[in-house]
Coordinates of C-alpha atoms in Angstrom, one line a residue:
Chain A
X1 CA 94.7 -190.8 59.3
X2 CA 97.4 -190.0 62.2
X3 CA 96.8 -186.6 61.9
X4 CA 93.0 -187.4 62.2
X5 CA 93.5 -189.5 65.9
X6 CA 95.7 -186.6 66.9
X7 CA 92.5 -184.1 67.4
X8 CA 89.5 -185.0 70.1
X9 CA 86.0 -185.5 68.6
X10 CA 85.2 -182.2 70.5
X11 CA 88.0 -180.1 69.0
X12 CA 86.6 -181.4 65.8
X13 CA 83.4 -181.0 65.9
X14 CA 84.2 -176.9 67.2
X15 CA 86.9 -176.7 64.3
X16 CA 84.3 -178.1 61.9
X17 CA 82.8 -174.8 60.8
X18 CA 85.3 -172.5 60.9
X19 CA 87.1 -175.2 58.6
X20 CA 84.0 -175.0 56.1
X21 CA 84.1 -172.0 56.3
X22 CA 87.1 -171.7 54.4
X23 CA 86.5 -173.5 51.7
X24 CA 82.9 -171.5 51.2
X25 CA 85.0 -168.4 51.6
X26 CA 87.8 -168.8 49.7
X27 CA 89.2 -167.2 46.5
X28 CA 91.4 -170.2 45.6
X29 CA 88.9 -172.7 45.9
X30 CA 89.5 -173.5 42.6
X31 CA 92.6 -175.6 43.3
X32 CA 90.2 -177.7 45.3
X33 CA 90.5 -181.2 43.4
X34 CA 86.2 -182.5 42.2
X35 CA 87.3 -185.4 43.6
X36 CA 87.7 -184.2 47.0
X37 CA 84.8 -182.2 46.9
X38 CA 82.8 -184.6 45.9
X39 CA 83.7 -186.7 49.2
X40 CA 83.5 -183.3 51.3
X41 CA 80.0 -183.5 49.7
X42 CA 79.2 -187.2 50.2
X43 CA 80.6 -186.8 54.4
X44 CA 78.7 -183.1 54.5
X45 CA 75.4 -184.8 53.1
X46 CA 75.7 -187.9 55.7
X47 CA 76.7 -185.7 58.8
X48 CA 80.1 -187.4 58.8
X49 CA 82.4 -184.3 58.8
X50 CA 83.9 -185.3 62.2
X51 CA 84.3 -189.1 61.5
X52 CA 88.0 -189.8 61.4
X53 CA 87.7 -190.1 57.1
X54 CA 85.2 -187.1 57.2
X55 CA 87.6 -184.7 59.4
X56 CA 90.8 -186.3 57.0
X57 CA 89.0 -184.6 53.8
X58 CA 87.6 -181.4 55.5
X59 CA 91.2 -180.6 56.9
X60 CA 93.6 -181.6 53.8
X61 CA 90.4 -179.8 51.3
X62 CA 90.8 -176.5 53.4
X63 CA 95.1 -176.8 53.6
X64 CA 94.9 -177.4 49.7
X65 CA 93.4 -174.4 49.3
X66 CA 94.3 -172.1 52.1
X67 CA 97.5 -173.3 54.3
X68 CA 98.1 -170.0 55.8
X69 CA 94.6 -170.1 57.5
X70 CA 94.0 -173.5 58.3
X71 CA 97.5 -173.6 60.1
X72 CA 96.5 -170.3 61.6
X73 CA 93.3 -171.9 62.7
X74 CA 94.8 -175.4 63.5
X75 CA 97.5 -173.7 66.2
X76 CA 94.8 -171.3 67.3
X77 CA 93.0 -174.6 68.7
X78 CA 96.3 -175.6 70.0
X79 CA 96.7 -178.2 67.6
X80 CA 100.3 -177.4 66.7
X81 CA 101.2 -181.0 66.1
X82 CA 98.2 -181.8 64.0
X83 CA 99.5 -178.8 61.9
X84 CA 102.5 -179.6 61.2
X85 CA 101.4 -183.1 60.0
X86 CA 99.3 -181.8 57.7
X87 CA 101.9 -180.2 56.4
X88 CA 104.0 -183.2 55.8
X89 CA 101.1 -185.1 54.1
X90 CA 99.6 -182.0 51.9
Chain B
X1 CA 51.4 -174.7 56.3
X2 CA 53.8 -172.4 53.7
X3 CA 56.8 -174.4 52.1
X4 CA 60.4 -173.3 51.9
X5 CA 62.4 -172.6 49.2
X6 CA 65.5 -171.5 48.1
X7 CA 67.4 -170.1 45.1
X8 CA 70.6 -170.4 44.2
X9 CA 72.3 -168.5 41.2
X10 CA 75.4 -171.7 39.9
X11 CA 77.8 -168.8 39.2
X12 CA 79.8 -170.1 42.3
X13 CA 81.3 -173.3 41.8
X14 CA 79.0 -176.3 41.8
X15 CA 80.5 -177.9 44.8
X16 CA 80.0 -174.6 46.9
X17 CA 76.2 -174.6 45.2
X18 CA 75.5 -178.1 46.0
X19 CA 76.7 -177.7 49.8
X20 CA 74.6 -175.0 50.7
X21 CA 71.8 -177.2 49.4
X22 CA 72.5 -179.5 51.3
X23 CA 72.7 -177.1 54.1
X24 CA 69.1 -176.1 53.3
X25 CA 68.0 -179.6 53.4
X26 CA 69.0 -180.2 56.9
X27 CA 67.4 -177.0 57.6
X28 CA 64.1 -178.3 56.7
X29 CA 63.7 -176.0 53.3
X30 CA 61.3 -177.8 51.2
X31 CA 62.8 -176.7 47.7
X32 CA 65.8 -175.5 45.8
X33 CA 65.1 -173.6 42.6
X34 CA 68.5 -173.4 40.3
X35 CA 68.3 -170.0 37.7
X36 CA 69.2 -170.6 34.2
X37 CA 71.3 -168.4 32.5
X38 CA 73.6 -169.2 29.7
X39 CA 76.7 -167.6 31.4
X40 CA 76.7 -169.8 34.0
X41 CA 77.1 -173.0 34.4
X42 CA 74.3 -175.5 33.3
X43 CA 71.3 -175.5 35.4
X44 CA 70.8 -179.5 34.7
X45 CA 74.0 -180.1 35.9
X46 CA 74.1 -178.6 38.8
X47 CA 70.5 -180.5 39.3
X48 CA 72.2 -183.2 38.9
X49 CA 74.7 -183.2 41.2
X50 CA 72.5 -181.8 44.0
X51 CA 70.0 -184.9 43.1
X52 CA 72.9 -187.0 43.8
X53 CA 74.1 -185.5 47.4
X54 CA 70.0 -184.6 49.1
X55 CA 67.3 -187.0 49.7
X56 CA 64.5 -184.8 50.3
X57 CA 65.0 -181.4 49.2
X58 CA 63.1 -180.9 45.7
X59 CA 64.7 -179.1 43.1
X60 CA 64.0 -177.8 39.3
X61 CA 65.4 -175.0 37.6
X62 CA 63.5 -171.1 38.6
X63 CA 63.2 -171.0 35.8
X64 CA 64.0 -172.1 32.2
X65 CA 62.6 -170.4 29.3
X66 CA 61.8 -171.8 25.9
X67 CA 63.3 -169.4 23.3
X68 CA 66.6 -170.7 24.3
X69 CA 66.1 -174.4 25.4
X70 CA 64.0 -176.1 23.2
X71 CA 60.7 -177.4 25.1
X72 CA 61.5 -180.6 23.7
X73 CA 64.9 -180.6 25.4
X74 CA 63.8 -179.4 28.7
X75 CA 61.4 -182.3 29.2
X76 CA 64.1 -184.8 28.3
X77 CA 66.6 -183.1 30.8
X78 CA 64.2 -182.6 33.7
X79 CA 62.6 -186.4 33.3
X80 CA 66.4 -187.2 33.4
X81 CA 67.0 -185.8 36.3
X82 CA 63.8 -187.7 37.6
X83 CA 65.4 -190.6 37.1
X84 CA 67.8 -190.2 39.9
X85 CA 65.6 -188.0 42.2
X86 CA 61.8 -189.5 41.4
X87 CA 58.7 -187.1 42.5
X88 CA 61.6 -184.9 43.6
X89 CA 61.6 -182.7 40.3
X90 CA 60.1 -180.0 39.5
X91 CA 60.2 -177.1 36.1
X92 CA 60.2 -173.7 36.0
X93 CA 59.4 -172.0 33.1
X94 CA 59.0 -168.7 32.5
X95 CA 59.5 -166.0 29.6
X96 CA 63.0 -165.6 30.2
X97 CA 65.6 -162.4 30.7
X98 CA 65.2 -160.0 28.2
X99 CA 68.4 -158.7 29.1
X100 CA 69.9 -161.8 28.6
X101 CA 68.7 -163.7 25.7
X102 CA 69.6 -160.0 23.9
X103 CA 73.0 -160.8 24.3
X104 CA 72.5 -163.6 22.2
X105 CA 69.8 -161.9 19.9
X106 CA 67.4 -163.9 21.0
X107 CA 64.2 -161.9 20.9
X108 CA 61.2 -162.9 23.4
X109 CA 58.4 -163.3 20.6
X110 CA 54.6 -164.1 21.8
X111 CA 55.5 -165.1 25.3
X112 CA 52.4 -166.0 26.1
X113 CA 52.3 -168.7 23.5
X114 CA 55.2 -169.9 23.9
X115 CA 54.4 -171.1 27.1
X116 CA 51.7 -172.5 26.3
X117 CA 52.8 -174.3 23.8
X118 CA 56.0 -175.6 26.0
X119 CA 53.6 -176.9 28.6
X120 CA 51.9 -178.2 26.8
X121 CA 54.7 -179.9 24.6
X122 CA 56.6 -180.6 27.8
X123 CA 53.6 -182.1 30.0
X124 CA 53.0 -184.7 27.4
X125 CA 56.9 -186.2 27.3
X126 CA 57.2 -186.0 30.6
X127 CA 53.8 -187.7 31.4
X128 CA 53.5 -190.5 28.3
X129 CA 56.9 -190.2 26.8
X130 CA 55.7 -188.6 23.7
X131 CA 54.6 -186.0 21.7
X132 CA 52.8 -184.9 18.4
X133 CA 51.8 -181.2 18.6
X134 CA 51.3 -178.4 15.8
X135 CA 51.4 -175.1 17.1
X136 CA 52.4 -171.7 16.0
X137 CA 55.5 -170.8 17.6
X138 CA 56.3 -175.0 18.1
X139 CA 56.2 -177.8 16.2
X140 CA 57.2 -181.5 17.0
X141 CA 56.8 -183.6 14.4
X142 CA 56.7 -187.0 16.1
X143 CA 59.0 -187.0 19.4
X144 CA 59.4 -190.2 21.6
X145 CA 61.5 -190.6 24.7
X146 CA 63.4 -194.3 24.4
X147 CA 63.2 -193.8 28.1
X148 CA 60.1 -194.5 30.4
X149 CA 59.9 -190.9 32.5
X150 CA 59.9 -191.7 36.2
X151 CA 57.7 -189.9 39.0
X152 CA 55.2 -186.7 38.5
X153 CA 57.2 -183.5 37.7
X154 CA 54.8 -180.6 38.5
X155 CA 55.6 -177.3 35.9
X156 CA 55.6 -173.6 37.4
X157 CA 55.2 -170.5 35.3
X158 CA 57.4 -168.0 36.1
X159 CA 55.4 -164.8 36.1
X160 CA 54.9 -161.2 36.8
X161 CA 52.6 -159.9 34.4
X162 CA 48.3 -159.8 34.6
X163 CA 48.6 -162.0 31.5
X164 CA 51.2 -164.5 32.2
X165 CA 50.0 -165.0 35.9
X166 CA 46.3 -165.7 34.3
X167 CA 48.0 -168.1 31.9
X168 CA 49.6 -169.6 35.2
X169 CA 47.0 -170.1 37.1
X170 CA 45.2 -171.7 33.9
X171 CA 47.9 -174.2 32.9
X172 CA 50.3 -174.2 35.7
X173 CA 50.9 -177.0 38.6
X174 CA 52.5 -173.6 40.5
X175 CA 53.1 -170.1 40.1
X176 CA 56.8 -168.2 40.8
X177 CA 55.6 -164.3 41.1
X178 CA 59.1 -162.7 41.1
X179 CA 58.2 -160.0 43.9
X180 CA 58.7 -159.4 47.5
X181 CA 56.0 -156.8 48.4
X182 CA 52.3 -157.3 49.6
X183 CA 51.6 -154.8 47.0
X184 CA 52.7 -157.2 44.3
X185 CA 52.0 -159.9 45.1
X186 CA 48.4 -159.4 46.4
X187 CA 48.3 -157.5 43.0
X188 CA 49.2 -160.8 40.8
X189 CA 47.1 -163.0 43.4
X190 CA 44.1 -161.2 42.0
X191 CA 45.2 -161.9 38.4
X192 CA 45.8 -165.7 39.5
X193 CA 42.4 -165.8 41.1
X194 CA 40.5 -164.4 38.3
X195 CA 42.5 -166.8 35.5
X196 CA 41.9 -170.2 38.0
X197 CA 38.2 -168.9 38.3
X198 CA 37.8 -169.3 34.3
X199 CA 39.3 -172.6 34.1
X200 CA 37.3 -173.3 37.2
X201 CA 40.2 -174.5 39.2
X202 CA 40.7 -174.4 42.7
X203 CA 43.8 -172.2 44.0
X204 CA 44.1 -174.8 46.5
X205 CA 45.2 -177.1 43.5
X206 CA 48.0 -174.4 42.5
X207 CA 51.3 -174.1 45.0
X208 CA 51.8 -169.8 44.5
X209 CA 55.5 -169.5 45.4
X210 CA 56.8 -165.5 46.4
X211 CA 59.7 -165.9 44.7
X212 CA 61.7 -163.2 46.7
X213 CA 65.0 -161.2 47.0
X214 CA 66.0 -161.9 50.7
X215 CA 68.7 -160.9 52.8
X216 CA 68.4 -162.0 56.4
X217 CA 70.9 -160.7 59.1
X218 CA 70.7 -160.3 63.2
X219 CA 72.0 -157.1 62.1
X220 CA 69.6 -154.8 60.1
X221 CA 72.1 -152.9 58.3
X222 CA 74.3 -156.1 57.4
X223 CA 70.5 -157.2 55.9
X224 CA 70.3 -154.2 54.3
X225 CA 73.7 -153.7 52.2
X226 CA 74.2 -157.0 51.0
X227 CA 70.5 -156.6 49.6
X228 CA 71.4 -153.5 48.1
X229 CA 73.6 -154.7 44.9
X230 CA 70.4 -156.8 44.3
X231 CA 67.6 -154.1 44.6
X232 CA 69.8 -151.9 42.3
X233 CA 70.0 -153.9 39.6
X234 CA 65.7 -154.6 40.1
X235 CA 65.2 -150.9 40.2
X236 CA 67.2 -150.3 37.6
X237 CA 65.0 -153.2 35.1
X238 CA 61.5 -152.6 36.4
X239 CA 59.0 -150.9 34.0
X240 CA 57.6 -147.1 35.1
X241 CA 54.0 -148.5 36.3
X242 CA 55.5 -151.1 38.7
X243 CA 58.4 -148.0 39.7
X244 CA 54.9 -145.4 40.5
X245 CA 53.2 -148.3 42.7
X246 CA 55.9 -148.0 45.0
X247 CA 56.2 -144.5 44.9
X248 CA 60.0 -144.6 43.3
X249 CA 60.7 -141.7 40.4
X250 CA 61.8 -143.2 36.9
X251 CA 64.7 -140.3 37.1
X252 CA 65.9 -141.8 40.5
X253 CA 65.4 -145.4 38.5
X254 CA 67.1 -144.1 35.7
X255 CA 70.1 -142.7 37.6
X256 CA 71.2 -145.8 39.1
X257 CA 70.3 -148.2 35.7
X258 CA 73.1 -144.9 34.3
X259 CA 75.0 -145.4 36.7
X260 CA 75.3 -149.5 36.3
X261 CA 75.8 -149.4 33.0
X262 CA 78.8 -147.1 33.6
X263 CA 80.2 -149.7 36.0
X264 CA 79.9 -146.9 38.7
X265 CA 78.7 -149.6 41.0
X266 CA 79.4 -147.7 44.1
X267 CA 77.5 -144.6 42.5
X268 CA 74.5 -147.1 41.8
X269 CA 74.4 -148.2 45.2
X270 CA 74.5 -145.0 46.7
X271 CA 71.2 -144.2 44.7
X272 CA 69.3 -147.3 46.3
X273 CA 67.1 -145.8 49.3
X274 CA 65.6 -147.5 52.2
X275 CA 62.0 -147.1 50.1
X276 CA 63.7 -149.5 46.9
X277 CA 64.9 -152.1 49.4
X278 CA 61.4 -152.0 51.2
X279 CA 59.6 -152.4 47.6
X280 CA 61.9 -154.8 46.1
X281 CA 63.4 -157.2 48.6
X282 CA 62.8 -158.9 52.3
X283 CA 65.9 -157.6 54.2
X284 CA 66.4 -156.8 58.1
X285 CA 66.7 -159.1 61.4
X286 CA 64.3 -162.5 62.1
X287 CA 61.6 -160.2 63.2
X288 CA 61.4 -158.1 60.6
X289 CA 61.6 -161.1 58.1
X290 CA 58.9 -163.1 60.1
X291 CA 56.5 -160.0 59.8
X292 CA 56.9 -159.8 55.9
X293 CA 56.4 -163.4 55.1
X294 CA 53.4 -163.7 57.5
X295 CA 52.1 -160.6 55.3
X296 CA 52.4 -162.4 52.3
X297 CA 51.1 -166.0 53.5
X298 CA 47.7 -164.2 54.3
X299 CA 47.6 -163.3 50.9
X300 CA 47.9 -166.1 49.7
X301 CA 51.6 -167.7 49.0
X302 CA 52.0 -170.8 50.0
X303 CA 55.5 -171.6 48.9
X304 CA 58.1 -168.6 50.5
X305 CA 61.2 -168.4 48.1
X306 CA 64.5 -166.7 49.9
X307 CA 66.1 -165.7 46.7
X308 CA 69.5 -163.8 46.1
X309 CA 71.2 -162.7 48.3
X310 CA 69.7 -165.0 51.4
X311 CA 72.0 -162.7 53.1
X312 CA 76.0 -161.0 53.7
X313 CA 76.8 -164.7 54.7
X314 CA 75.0 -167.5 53.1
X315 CA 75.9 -170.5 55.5
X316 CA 75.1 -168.0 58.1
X317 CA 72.0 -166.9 56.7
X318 CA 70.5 -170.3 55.7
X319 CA 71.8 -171.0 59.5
X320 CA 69.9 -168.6 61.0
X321 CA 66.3 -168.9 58.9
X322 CA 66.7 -172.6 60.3
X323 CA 67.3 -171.4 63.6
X324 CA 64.3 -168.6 63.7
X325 CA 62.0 -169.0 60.4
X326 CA 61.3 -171.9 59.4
X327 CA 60.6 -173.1 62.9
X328 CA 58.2 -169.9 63.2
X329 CA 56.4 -171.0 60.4
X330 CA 56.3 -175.0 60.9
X331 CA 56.4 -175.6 64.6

């Protein structure tokens, strides 16, 4: 959940899409676990993507799957540090 | 006022499937209509799982056909699924995809009967929890649910044909007509009108879906060449009188169904024209989409399906008919 407090509610709410994006977009969305869709689901269907558990799932679901981009998109936002945390827990 | 609905196809995975549904929820879409085809994945479980993550939205499968799921069977799995999403169900049933059920040598024998008899096999278990009927294509000896079915699950026919949309408009709760063009489907509206008329029903008791291929995009062409896969493969399947109404050659038809089958899928795509995507799909910007539906609503439809693709994007698209359509049409 560090990683979580480490990003404003505004950065998250603007990275929430381009994070969903990934995982709609994907080719290895495969490797996403059912159980963590099933939560992406459950926070998606209550509008609670950008609650600190919400933004956990949406952020470790789219580094399972694509690292590469999701660090890309991470530092792009200049969330370096949140990045590399990720990183650590993934 | 029209409803919304949307189709989805579960070959993507059924997380992806069940997100976008809940997208389409929020977006104020009215209904999500699952296809069933054997190669991918079940149709009831995807239900399922979209009955478990939406609260409004209702859902059925669009459509299920009774040569490969037995009627008995699709009763028990749709009152099943109205267990966990009451009044929220609904069934689509139509003749099924002869294209399809070949592969499995499954041959679509009287398919007028056979919906008829599914109805009215399936109307009675979902309604009383049993059934006793003796017909000629199905039998059911003495069926019996040990399960009370929950909430009223309305049955639409899947239909294209004069027949089959005269059956529909006879037995059916609603009608899917799989068309997108005022020609078509003020054609079949005639055909639903004259079978209500000798049941003397009123069409306002029957909800006549367009169930359409969509693509919506700000940009025209973006519209227009993600629709394009689709249209080919419709070109390529419809029958000669349905190719002449639109003014589309059988050899033009006939050179992209070649072409398909060859796997040349670029060369098939090349073949579609701007006339095939006009005849067989809603595709361009807002505007244009706007114009099309309103042409069909004043013929009649008063349930607007945006089938396959929805558009190049699909978050963007079901985005976008929330932000401009359905507001349009609601508001």
């Amino acid at each position: 959940m560090e990683v979580v407090k480490k990003t404003p509610v505004d950065k998250r709410k603007n990275l929430m899409t381009p994070l969903i994006d990934i995982l709609l977009r994907s080719n290895n969305a495969t490797k996403l676990s059912s159980s963590t869709a099933n939560l992406i689901l459950h926070y998606w269907q209550h509008d609670e993507l950008t609650s600190d558990e919400g933004f956990q799932r949406l952020l470790e679901a789219a580094y399972a799957i694509e690292p590469e981009q999701t660090t890309e998109l991470l530092n792009n936002a200049g969330l370096n540090v949140v990045a590399e945390e990720l990183k650590k827990q993934v | 006022m029209v409803k919304f609905g949307i189709e989805f196809v579960p070959m993507d995975l059924y997380w992806r499937t069940t997100f976008y549904t809940i997208q389409a929820e929020k977006a104020g879409f009215d209904h999500v209509w699952i296809t069933d085809h054997f190669n991918n994945r079940n149709v009831y479980v995807t239900l399922t799982c979209i009955a478990l993550h939406t609260n409004r939205i209702k859902m059925g499968p669009g459509v299920t056909n009774p040569y490969l799921v037995n009627p008995v069977m699709t009763a028990q799995s749709v009152a099943s699924i109205s267990e966990i999403a009451p009044n929220r169900v609904t069934l689509g049933i139509g003749a099924g995809d002869k294209t399809t059920l070949s592969l499995l040598g499954v041959e679509i024998k009287s398919p007028l009967r056979a919906i008829r008899e599914s109805v009215e096999i399936i109307r009675s278990l979902i309604t009383t929890g049993k059934a006793k009927y003796s017909g000629k294509i199905f039998s059911v000896q003495k069926a019996k649910f040990n399960f009370k079915p929950k909430g009223n699950i309305p049955i639409y026919i899947g239909a294209q044909g004069p027949k089959m949309l005269e059956l529909a408009a006879k037995i059916g709760d609603g009608i899917l007509i799989n068309a997108s063009h005022p020609k078509d489907i003020g054609d079949a509206y005639q055909y639903i009108k004259s079978g209500a008329e000798k049941v003397n029903r009123k069409l306002d008791e029957i909800d006549v879906a367009a169930y359409t291929s969509f693509s919506i995009h700000e940009k025209e062409k973006k519209a227009i060449k993600a629709a394009t896969p689709v249209v080919a493969f419709i070109v390529s399947g419809s029958p000669e009188p349905v190719l002449e109404k639109h003014g589309i050659s059988v050899e033009d038809a006939m050179a992209i169904k070649k072409a398909l089958e060859a796997g040349n899928w670029g060369e098939a795509f090349s073949k579609v024209t701007p006339e095939m995507i006009d005849a067989f799909s809603i595709s361009g910007t807002p505007e244009t989409c706007i114009e099309r539906i309103n042409e069909l609503i004043k013929l009649g439809v008063t349930q607007f399906v945006v089938g396959s693709p929805i558009g190049p994007n699909v978050r963007e698209a079901i985005d976008l008919i929330s932000r401009e359509i359905i507001p349009h049409f609601k508001e």
